[in-house]
PDB file of C-alpha atoms in Angstrom:
ATOM      1  CA  MET A  13     111.530  70.337 133.408  1.00 44.00           C
ATOM      2  CA  PRO A  14     114.685  69.332 135.368  1.00 46.00           C
ATOM      3  CA  ALA A  15     114.204  68.221 138.963  1.00 45.00           C
ATOM      4  CA  GLY A  16     114.505  71.030 141.432  1.00 46.00           C
ATOM      5  CA  MET A  17     113.651  73.760 138.933  1.00 44.00           C
ATOM      6  CA  PRO A  18     110.837  75.920 140.241  1.00 45.00           C
ATOM      7  CA  ALA A  19     107.637  75.692 138.215  1.00 46.00           C
ATOM      8  CA  SER A  20     107.630  79.477 137.920  1.00 46.00           C
ATOM      9  CA  GLU A  21     110.676  79.340 135.606  1.00 48.00           C
ATOM     10  CA  GLU A  22     108.676  77.470 132.980  1.00 57.00           C
ATOM     11  CA  GLY A  23     107.259  80.196 130.764  1.00 63.00           C
ATOM     12  CA  PRO A  24     103.607  80.255 129.770  1.00 62.00           C
ATOM     13  CA  GLU A  25     104.648  79.931 126.104  1.00 72.00           C
ATOM     14  CA  SER A  26     105.881  76.396 126.799  1.00 79.00           C
ATOM     15  CA  GLN A  27     102.720  75.274 128.604  1.00 86.00           C
ATOM     16  CA  SER A  28     100.276  72.920 126.964  1.00 88.00           C
ATOM     17  CA  ASP A  29      96.971  74.209 125.685  1.00 88.00           C
ATOM     18  CA  GLU A  30      95.249  72.338 128.486  1.00 89.00           C
ATOM     19  CA  ALA A  31      97.416  74.013 131.148  1.00 89.00           C
ATOM     20  CA  LEU A  32      96.801  77.414 129.595  1.00 90.00           C
ATOM     21  CA  MET A  33      93.063  76.774 129.450  1.00 90.00           C
ATOM     22  CA  ALA A  34      93.086  75.820 133.125  1.00 88.00           C
ATOM     23  CA  SER A  35      94.626  79.244 133.796  1.00 91.00           C
ATOM     24  CA  VAL A  36      92.068  80.896 131.495  1.00 90.00           C
ATOM     25  CA  ARG A  37      89.295  79.295 133.566  1.00 88.00           C
ATOM     26  CA  ASP A  38      90.761  81.182 136.523  1.00 89.00           C
ATOM     27  CA  GLY A  39      90.627  84.466 134.583  1.00 90.00           C
ATOM     28  CA  ASP A  40      94.258  84.613 133.376  1.00 91.00           C
ATOM     29  CA  ARG A  41      94.202  87.032 130.416  1.00 92.00           C
ATOM     30  CA  GLU A  42      97.816  86.321 129.411  1.00 93.00           C
ATOM     31  CA  ALA A  43      97.060  82.601 129.093  1.00 92.00           C
ATOM     32  CA  PHE A  44      94.031  83.499 126.976  1.00 93.00           C
ATOM     33  CA  ARG A  45      96.164  85.741 124.750  1.00 94.00           C
ATOM     34  CA  LEU A  46      98.608  82.871 124.207  1.00 94.00           C
ATOM     35  CA  LEU A  47      95.804  80.457 123.294  1.00 92.00           C
ATOM     36  CA  VAL A  48      94.363  82.946 120.822  1.00 93.00           C
ATOM     37  CA  THR A  49      97.800  83.523 119.291  1.00 93.00           C
ATOM     38  CA  ARG A  50      98.363  79.767 118.939  1.00 93.00           C
ATOM     39  CA  HIS A  51      95.015  78.966 117.360  1.00 93.00           C
ATOM     40  CA  ILE A  52      93.577  82.038 115.606  1.00 92.00           C
ATOM     41  CA  ASP A  53      95.040  81.253 112.169  1.00 92.00           C
ATOM     42  CA  ARG A  54      93.703  77.698 112.142  1.00 90.00           C
ATOM     43  CA  ILE A  55      90.273  78.771 113.388  1.00 91.00           C
ATOM     44  CA  VAL A  56      90.073  81.509 110.740  1.00 90.00           C
ATOM     45  CA  GLY A  57      91.129  78.905 108.151  1.00 88.00           C
ATOM     46  CA  LEU A  58      88.466  76.477 109.332  1.00 87.00           C
ATOM     47  CA  ALA A  59      85.795  79.187 109.245  1.00 87.00           C
ATOM     48  CA  ARG A  60      86.973  80.273 105.793  1.00 85.00           C
ATOM     49  CA  ARG A  61      86.591  76.747 104.449  1.00 83.00           C
ATOM     50  CA  VAL A  62      83.192  76.156 106.064  1.00 82.00           C
ATOM     51  CA  VAL A  63      81.459  79.525 105.560  1.00 81.00           C
ATOM     52  CA  GLY A  64      83.648  81.306 102.999  1.00 75.00           C
ATOM     53  CA  SER A  65      86.135  84.143 103.272  1.00 75.00           C
ATOM     54  CA  GLY A  66      83.741  87.027 103.842  1.00 78.00           C
ATOM     55  CA  GLU A  67      82.879  86.429 107.490  1.00 83.00           C
ATOM     56  CA  ALA A  68      85.655  84.064 108.605  1.00 86.00           C
ATOM     57  CA  GLU A  69      87.636  86.565 110.677  1.00 89.00           C
ATOM     58  CA  ASP A  70      84.526  87.925 112.403  1.00 89.00           C
ATOM     59  CA  ILE A  71      83.391  84.400 113.205  1.00 89.00           C
ATOM     60  CA  ALA A  72      86.834  83.517 114.600  1.00 91.00           C
ATOM     61  CA  GLN A  73      86.803  86.615 116.823  1.00 91.00           C
ATOM     62  CA  ASP A  74      83.332  85.674 117.999  1.00 89.00           C
ATOM     63  CA  ILE A  75      84.521  82.137 118.781  1.00 89.00           C
ATOM     64  CA  PHE A  76      87.370  83.401 120.960  1.00 91.00           C
ATOM     65  CA  LEU A  77      85.137  85.976 122.652  1.00 89.00           C
ATOM     66  CA  LYS A  78      82.683  83.200 123.526  1.00 87.00           C
ATOM     67  CA  LEU A  79      85.586  81.038 124.679  1.00 86.00           C
ATOM     68  CA  TRP A  80      86.525  83.766 127.181  1.00 89.00           C
ATOM     69  CA  ILE A  81      82.956  84.385 128.312  1.00 88.00           C
ATOM     70  CA  ARG A  82      82.153  80.670 128.650  1.00 83.00           C
ATOM     71  CA  ARG A  83      85.587  79.520 129.774  1.00 85.00           C
ATOM     72  CA  ASP A  84      84.066  77.573 132.658  1.00 83.00           C
ATOM     73  CA  GLN A  85      82.393  75.204 130.163  1.00 80.00           C
ATOM     74  CA  TRP A  86      85.723  73.580 129.311  1.00 76.00           C
ATOM     75  CA  THR A  87      86.289  70.519 131.477  1.00 78.00           C
ATOM     76  CA  PRO A  88      89.938  69.683 132.215  1.00 77.00           C
ATOM     77  CA  GLY A  89      90.771  66.071 131.476  1.00 75.00           C
ATOM     78  CA  ALA A  90      87.667  65.532 129.307  1.00 73.00           C
ATOM     79  CA  GLY A  91      89.702  65.650 126.102  1.00 74.00           C
ATOM     80  CA  ALA A  92      92.224  67.657 124.181  1.00 82.00           C
ATOM     81  CA  PHE A  93      91.687  71.423 124.190  1.00 84.00           C
ATOM     82  CA  ARG A  94      92.243  71.576 120.430  1.00 86.00           C
ATOM     83  CA  THR A  95      89.427  69.099 119.802  1.00 85.00           C
ATOM     84  CA  TRP A  96      87.104  71.054 122.121  1.00 84.00           C
ATOM     85  CA  LEU A  97      88.020  74.336 120.406  1.00 87.00           C
ATOM     86  CA  TYR A  98      87.299  72.861 116.967  1.00 88.00           C
ATOM     87  CA  ARG A  99      83.906  71.670 118.239  1.00 86.00           C
ATOM     88  CA  VAL A 100      83.080  75.193 119.478  1.00 85.00           C
ATOM     89  CA  ALA A 101      84.278  76.680 116.179  1.00 88.00           C
ATOM     90  CA  LEU A 102      82.367  74.174 114.096  1.00 87.00           C
ATOM     91  CA  ASN A 103      79.147  74.832 116.029  1.00 85.00           C
ATOM     92  CA  ARG A 104      79.552  78.572 115.442  1.00 87.00           C
ATOM     93  CA  CYS A 105      80.178  78.037 111.721  1.00 86.00           C
ATOM     94  CA  ILE A 106      77.136  75.773 111.422  1.00 84.00           C
ATOM     95  CA  ASP A 107      75.004  78.361 113.245  1.00 84.00           C
ATOM     96  CA  TYR A 108      76.251  81.012 110.837  1.00 84.00           C
ATOM     97  CA  THR A 109      75.518  78.954 107.718  1.00 79.00           C
ATOM     98  CA  ARG A 110      72.005  78.174 108.949  1.00 77.00           C
ATOM     99  CA  LYS A 111      71.233  81.850 109.614  1.00 76.00           C
ATOM    100  CA  HIS A 112      72.678  83.289 106.418  1.00 66.00           C
ATOM    101  CA  THR A 113      72.112  82.606 102.787  1.00 53.00           C
ATOM    102  CA  THR A 114      74.886  80.798 101.018  1.00 49.00           C
ATOM    103  CA  VAL A 115      77.191  82.550  98.586  1.00 49.00           C
ATOM    104  CA  SER A 116      77.004  81.354  95.011  1.00 50.00           C
ATOM    105  CA  LEU A 117      79.926  79.289  93.781  1.00 48.00           C
ATOM    106  CA  ASP A 118      80.729  81.932  91.163  1.00 50.00           C
ATOM    107  CA  GLU A 119      81.212  84.567  93.876  1.00 48.00           C
ATOM    108  CA  THR A 120      83.227  82.221  96.069  1.00 47.00           C
ATOM    109  CA  ALA A 121      85.652  81.330  93.300  1.00 47.00           C
ATOM    110  CA  GLU A 122      86.451  85.008  92.690  1.00 47.00           C
ATOM    111  CA  MET A 123      87.182  85.891  96.316  1.00 47.00           C
ATOM    112  CA  SER A 124      90.844  86.312  97.135  1.00 49.00           C
ATOM    113  CA  ASP A 125      92.342  84.953 100.318  1.00 49.00           C
ATOM    114  CA  PRO A 126      95.545  86.637 101.500  1.00 52.00           C
ATOM    115  CA  ALA A 127      96.190  84.047 104.244  1.00 54.00           C
ATOM    116  CA  ARG A 128      96.487  80.787 102.374  1.00 54.00           C
ATOM    117  CA  SER A 129      96.259  77.301 103.832  1.00 56.00           C
ATOM    118  CA  PRO A 130      98.524  74.641 102.314  1.00 54.00           C
ATOM    119  CA  LEU A 131      95.735  73.680  99.929  1.00 50.00           C
ATOM    120  CA  GLU A 132      95.099  77.322  99.044  1.00 52.00           C
ATOM    121  CA  ALA A 133      98.820  77.948  98.473  1.00 51.00           C
ATOM    122  CA  TYR A 134      98.684  75.212  95.887  1.00 46.00           C
ATOM    123  CA  GLY A 135      95.450  76.846  94.736  1.00 47.00           C
ATOM    124  CA  ALA A 136      97.249  78.958  92.160  1.00 50.00           C
ATOM    125  CA  SER A 137      96.829  75.985  89.856  1.00 59.00           C
ATOM    126  CA  GLU A 138      93.601  75.289  88.038  1.00 68.00           C
ATOM    127  CA  ALA A 139      93.294  71.808  89.563  1.00 69.00           C
ATOM    128  CA  ALA A 140      93.370  73.127  93.122  1.00 69.00           C
ATOM    129  CA  GLY A 141      90.811  75.790  92.252  1.00 72.00           C
ATOM    130  CA  ARG A 142      88.526  73.122  90.838  1.00 79.00           C
ATOM    131  CA  LEU A 143      89.002  71.056  93.999  1.00 79.00           C
ATOM    132  CA  ARG A 144      88.080  74.005  96.244  1.00 77.00           C
ATOM    133  CA  ASP A 145      84.962  74.625  94.170  1.00 80.00           C
ATOM    134  CA  ALA A 146      84.074  70.927  94.311  1.00 84.00           C
ATOM    135  CA  VAL A 147      84.455  70.820  98.123  1.00 85.00           C
ATOM    136  CA  LEU A 148      82.069  73.777  98.401  1.00 82.00           C
ATOM    137  CA  GLN A 149      79.481  71.728  96.462  1.00 87.00           C
ATOM    138  CA  LEU A 150      79.502  68.909  99.009  1.00 88.00           C
ATOM    139  CA  PRO A 151      76.667  68.613 101.516  1.00 90.00           C
ATOM    140  CA  GLU A 152      77.511  70.471 104.746  1.00 87.00           C
ATOM    141  CA  ARG A 153      78.440  67.457 106.895  1.00 90.00           C
ATOM    142  CA  GLN A 154      80.635  65.925 104.168  1.00 91.00           C
ATOM    143  CA  ARG A 155      82.327  69.314 103.577  1.00 89.00           C
ATOM    144  CA  ILE A 156      83.016  69.704 107.307  1.00 89.00           C
ATOM    145  CA  ALA A 157      84.385  66.161 107.688  1.00 91.00           C
ATOM    146  CA  ILE A 158      86.624  66.535 104.614  1.00 90.00           C
ATOM    147  CA  THR A 159      87.851  69.954 105.802  1.00 87.00           C
ATOM    148  CA  LEU A 160      88.662  68.807 109.326  1.00 88.00           C
ATOM    149  CA  TYR A 161      90.350  65.629 108.146  1.00 89.00           C
ATOM    150  CA  TYR A 162      92.381  66.966 105.233  1.00 86.00           C
ATOM    151  CA  ASN A 163      92.875  70.658 105.997  1.00 83.00           C
ATOM    152  CA  GLU A 164      93.056  70.623 109.786  1.00 82.00           C
ATOM    153  CA  ASP A 165      94.985  67.343 110.025  1.00 81.00           C
ATOM    154  CA  LEU A 166      92.604  65.811 112.547  1.00 86.00           C
ATOM    155  CA  THR A 167      92.285  62.046 112.772  1.00 89.00           C
ATOM    156  CA  ALA A 168      88.956  60.443 111.947  1.00 90.00           C
ATOM    157  CA  ALA A 169      88.449  59.862 115.681  1.00 90.00           C
ATOM    158  CA  GLN A 170      89.078  63.559 116.420  1.00 89.00           C
ATOM    159  CA  VAL A 171      86.700  64.548 113.613  1.00 90.00           C
ATOM    160  CA  ALA A 172      84.093  62.267 115.217  1.00 90.00           C
ATOM    161  CA  THR A 173      84.558  64.052 118.535  1.00 88.00           C
ATOM    162  CA  VAL A 174      84.359  67.507 116.958  1.00 88.00           C
ATOM    163  CA  MET A 175      81.274  66.619 114.921  1.00 89.00           C
ATOM    164  CA  ASP A 176      79.684  64.681 117.803  1.00 88.00           C
ATOM    165  CA  LEU A 177      79.370  61.554 115.669  1.00 91.00           C
ATOM    166  CA  ASN A 178      80.619  58.009 116.019  1.00 93.00           C
ATOM    167  CA  LEU A 179      83.741  56.956 114.135  1.00 92.00           C
ATOM    168  CA  ASN A 180      81.805  54.846 111.604  1.00 94.00           C
ATOM    169  CA  ALA A 181      79.618  57.835 110.703  1.00 93.00           C
ATOM    170  CA  VAL A 182      82.685  60.013 110.097  1.00 92.00           C
ATOM    171  CA  GLU A 183      84.376  57.349 108.004  1.00 93.00           C
ATOM    172  CA  SER A 184      81.164  57.053 105.981  1.00 94.00           C
ATOM    173  CA  LEU A 185      81.021  60.856 105.503  1.00 93.00           C
ATOM    174  CA  LEU A 186      84.658  60.878 104.360  1.00 93.00           C
ATOM    175  CA  LYS A 187      84.069  57.989 101.957  1.00 93.00           C
ATOM    176  CA  ARG A 188      80.918  59.554 100.481  1.00 94.00           C
ATOM    177  CA  GLY A 189      82.643  62.957 100.315  1.00 92.00           C
ATOM    178  CA  ARG A 190      85.638  61.555  98.425  1.00 92.00           C
ATOM    179  CA  ARG A 191      83.324  59.645  96.059  1.00 92.00           C
ATOM    180  CA  ARG A 192      81.241  62.787  95.426  1.00 92.00           C
ATOM    181  CA  LEU A 193      84.406  64.827  94.813  1.00 89.00           C
ATOM    182  CA  ARG A 194      85.550  62.303  92.208  1.00 89.00           C
ATOM    183  CA  GLU A 195      82.138  62.558  90.504  1.00 90.00           C
ATOM    184  CA  ILE A 196      82.221  66.366  90.504  1.00 87.00           C
ATOM    185  CA  LEU A 197      85.788  66.515  89.208  1.00 84.00           C
ATOM    186  CA  GLU A 198      85.301  64.006  86.366  1.00 83.00           C
TER     187      GLU A 198
END
């Protein structure tokens, strides 16, 4: 922002997530709306990849509702908002998977997904479909690490923060996940 320009001329759309979340903590509904608009698609995508398509949108709505209700739990300066949001989302997805029975792989493969991630857009091919099915066969922690790293473009360090693990543990999960994927796909 140029010197001398009043802060009020900087629109909320140009504010960082952290600045918006600071406003949300103070009860600013417009800042909350902007955060939801910025992140809803990625949170739905994350939920879709962790729990499947059926409940992903409901889980995402629940995540943002809880974000509003518990907005005072976010600590400014403690880390990136995006990383914190992914941690909240991941916890909600894990809670969901523990409370509900899993969907069989046959049912999951037949479900259509109108909002495709980059991997799902490529998913029209047989190879991508096989890869999606293989990822769903991974143990939960490996599936989450692989999804956050490859689909959500988080660094290994960010994945460690989201999963509340140390970096070596995440790198081990990624390595074992990739090895298991190769075994499944052979």
